[in-house]
mmCIF file of C-alpha atoms in Angstrom:
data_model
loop_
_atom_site.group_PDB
_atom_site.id
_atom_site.type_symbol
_atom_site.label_atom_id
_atom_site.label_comp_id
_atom_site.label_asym_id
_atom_site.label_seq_id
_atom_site.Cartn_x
_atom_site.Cartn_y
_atom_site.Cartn_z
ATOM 1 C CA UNK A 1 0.000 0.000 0.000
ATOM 2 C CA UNK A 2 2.525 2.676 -0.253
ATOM 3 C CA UNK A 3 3.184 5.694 -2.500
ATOM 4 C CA UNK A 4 4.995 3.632 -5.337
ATOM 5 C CA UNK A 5 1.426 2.004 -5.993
ATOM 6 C CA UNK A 6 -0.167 2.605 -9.512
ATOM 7 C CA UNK A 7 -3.689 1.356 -8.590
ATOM 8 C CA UNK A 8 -5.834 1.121 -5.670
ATOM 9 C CA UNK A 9 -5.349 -1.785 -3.647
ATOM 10 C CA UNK A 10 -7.425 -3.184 -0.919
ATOM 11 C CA UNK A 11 -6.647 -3.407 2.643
ATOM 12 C CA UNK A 12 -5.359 -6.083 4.693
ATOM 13 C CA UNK A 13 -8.104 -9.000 4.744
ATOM 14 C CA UNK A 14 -10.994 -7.979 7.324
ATOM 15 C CA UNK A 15 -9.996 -4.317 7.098
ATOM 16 C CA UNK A 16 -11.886 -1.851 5.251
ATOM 17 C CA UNK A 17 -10.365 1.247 3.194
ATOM 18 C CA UNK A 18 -11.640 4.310 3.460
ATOM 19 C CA UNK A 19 -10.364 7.160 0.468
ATOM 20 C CA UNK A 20 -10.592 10.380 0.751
ATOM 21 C CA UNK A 21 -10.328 13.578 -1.101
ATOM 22 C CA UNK A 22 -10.706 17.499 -1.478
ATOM 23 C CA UNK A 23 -11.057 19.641 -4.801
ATOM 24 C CA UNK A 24 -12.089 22.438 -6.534
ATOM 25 C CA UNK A 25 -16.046 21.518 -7.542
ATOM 26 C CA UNK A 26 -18.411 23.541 -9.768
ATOM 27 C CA UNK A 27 -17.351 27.303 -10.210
ATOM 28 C CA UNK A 28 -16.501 28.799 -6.951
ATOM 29 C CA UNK A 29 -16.423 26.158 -4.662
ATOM 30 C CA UNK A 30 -15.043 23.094 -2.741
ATOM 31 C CA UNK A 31 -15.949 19.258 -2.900
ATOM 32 C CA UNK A 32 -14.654 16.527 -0.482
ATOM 33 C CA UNK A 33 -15.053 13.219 -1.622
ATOM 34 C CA UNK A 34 -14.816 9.426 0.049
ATOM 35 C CA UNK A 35 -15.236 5.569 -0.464
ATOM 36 C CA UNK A 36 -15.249 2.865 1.138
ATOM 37 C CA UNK A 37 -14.507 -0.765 -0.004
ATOM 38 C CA UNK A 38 -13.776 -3.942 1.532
ATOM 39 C CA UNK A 39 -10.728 -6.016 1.375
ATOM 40 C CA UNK A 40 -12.021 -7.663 -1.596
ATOM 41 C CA UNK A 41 -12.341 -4.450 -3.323
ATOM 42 C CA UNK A 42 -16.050 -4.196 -2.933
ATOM 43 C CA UNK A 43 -17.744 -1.019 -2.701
ATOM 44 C CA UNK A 44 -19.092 0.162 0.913
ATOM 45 C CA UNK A 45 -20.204 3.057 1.352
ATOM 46 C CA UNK A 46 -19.530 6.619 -0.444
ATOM 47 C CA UNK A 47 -20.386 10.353 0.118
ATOM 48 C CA UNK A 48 -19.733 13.420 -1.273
ATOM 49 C CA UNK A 49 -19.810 17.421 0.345
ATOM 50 C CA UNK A 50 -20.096 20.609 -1.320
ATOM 51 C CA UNK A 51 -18.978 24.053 0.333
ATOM 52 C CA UNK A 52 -19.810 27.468 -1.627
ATOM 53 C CA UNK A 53 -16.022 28.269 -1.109
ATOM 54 C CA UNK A 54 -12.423 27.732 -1.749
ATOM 55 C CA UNK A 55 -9.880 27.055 1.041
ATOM 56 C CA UNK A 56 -6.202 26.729 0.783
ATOM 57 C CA UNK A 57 -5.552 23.742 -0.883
ATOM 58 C CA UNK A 58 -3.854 22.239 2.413
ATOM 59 C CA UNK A 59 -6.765 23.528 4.818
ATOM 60 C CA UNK A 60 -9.657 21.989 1.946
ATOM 61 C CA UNK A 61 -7.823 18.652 2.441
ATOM 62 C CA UNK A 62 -7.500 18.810 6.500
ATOM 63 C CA UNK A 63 -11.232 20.030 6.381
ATOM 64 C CA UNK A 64 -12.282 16.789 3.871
ATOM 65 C CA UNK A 65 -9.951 14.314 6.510
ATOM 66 C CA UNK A 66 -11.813 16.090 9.862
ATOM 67 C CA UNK A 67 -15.505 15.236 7.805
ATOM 68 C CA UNK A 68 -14.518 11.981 6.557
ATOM 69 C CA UNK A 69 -13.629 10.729 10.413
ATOM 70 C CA UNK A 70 -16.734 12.179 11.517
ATOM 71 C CA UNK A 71 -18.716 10.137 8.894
ATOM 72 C CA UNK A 72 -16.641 6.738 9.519
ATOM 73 C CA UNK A 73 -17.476 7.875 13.194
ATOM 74 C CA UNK A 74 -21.026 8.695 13.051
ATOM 75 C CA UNK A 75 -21.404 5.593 10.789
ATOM 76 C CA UNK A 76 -19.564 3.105 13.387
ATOM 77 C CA UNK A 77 -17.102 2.084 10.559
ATOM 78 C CA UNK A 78 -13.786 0.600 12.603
ATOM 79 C CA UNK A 79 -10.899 -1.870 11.146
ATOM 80 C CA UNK A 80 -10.111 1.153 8.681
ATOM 81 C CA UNK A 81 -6.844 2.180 6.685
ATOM 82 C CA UNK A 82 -7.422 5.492 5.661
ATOM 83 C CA UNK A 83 -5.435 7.111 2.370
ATOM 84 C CA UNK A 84 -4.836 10.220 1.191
ATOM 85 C CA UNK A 85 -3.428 11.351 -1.835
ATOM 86 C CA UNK A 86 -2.117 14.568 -0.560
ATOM 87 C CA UNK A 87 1.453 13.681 1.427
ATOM 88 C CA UNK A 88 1.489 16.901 3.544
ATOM 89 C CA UNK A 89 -1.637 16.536 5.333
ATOM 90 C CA UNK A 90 -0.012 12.912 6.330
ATOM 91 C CA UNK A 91 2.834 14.358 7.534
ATOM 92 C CA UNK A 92 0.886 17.363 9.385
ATOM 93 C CA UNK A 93 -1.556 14.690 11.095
ATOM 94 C CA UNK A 94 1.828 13.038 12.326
ATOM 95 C CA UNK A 95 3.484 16.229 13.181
ATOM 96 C CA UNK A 96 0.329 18.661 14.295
ATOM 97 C CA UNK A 97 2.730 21.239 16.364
ATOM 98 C CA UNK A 98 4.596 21.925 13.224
ATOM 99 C CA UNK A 99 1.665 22.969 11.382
ATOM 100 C CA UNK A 100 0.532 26.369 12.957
ATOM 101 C CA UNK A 101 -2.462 27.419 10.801
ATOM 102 C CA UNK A 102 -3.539 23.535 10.649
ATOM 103 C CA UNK A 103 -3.412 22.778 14.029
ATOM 104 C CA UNK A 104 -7.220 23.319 15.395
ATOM 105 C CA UNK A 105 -8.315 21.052 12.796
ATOM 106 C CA UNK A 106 -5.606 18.352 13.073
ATOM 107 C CA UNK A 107 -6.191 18.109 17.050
ATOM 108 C CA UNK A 108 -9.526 17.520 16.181
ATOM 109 C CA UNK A 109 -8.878 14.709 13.680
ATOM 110 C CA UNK A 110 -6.716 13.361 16.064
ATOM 111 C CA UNK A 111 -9.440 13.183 18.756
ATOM 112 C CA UNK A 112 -11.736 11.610 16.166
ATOM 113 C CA UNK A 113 -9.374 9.045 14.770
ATOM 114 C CA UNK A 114 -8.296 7.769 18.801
ATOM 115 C CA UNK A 115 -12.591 7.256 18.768
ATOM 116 C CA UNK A 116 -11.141 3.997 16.335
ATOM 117 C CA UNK A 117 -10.281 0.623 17.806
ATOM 118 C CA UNK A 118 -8.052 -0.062 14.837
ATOM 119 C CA UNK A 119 -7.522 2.717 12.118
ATOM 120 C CA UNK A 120 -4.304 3.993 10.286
ATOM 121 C CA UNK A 121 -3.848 6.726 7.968
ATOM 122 C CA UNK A 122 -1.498 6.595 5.009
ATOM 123 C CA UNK A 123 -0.373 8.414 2.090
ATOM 124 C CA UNK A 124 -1.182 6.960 -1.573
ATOM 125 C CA UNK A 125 -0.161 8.202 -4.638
ATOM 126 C CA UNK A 126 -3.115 10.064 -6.746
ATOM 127 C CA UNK A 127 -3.646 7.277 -9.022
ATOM 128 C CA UNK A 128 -5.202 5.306 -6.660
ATOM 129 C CA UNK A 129 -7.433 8.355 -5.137
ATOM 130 C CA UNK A 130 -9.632 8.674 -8.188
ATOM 131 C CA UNK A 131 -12.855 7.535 -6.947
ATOM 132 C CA UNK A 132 -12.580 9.715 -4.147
ATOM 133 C CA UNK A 133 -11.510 12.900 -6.533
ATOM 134 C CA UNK A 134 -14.156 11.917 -9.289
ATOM 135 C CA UNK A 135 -17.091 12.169 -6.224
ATOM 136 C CA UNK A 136 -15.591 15.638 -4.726
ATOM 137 C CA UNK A 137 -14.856 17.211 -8.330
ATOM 138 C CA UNK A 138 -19.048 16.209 -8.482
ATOM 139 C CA UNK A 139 -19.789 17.196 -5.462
ATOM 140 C CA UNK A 140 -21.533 20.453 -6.583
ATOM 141 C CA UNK A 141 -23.905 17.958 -8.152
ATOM 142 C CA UNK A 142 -24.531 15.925 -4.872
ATOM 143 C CA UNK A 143 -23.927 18.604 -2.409
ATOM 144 C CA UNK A 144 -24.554 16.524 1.115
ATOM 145 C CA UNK A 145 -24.539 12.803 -0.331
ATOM 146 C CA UNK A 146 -24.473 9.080 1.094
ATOM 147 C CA UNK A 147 -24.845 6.172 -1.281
ATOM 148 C CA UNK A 148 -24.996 2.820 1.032
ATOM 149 C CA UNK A 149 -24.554 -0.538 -0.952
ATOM 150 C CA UNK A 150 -25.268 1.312 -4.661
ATOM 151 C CA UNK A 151 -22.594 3.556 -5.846
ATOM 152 C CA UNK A 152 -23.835 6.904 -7.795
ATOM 153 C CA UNK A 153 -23.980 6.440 -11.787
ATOM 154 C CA UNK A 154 -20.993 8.921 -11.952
ATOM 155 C CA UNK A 155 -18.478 7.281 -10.589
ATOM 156 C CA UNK A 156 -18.967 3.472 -11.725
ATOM 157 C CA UNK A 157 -16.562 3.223 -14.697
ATOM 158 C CA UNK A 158 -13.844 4.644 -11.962
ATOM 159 C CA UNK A 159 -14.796 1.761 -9.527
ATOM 160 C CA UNK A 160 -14.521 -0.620 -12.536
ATOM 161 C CA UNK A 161 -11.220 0.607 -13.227
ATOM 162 C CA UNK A 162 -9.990 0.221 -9.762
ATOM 163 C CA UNK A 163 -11.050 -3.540 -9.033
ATOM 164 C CA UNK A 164 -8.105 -5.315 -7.857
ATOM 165 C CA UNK A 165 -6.676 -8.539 -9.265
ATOM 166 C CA UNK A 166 -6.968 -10.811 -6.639
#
């Protein structure tokens, strides 16, 4: 599962992966974006958020982590490896103190992700964060969004793409 990774690849076997992403959606604003799929690759649970805004690139991806954990959360999701495609935000979760304008938001992911009996957070390479992209690019179509068990039409040919060999 690290960085040198071409294509998504599913978690360890009873774990659950959970994607994530932030990016610019519709004219003016912000989209965060996530799925989850099982260690076999199948698809979970996915949701999309728009915001009438743009942040800092950095803050819009700290904001999309904080609201992911507070949907894995709210949802009771546990057993999770959690990727990013976005390398700083990794670090800054790791090393809060060093990130001054981040820090309010990283203490609070950190108090959410502790809420986890077994969770990690990783970085991934953007190739296998496209799901996650695809839904927050959209998510000025969606706006507040949860698809349980039935993925949205718009990002099926991504999922297809992604399905690991196994």
């Amino acid at each position: 599962m690290g960085s040198s990774s071409a294509v998504w690849t599913p978690p360890p076997s009873g774990s659950m992966k959970l994607n994530f992403d932030a990016g610019w959606a519709g004219p003016r604003g912000q989209g965060f974006g996530l799925v989850v799929r099982d260690d076999k690759g199948a698809f979970q649970v996915a949701a999309s958020h728009y915001e009438d805004h743009r942040s800092d690139p950095l803050v819009a991806e700290a904001l999309s982590f904080r609201w992911a954990l507070k949907l894995a959360a709210e949802w009771n999701l546990d057993n999770l490896v959690i990727v990013s495609d976005c390398q700083q935000l990794v670090t800054a979760f790791h090393q809060c103190h060093s990130f001054p304008s981040l820090q309010q938001i990283l203490l609070d992911c950190q108090q959410l992700f502790s809420s986890f009996n077994c969770c990690s957070f990783l970085f991934e390479c953007r190739k296998t964060n496209v799901v996650a992209h695809a839904l927050a690019a959209e998510s000025h179509l969606y706006h507040d969004c949860a698809w349980w068990g039935d993925p949205p039409v718009g990002i099926l040919l991504h999922l297809a793409a992604d399905l690991p060999d196994l």
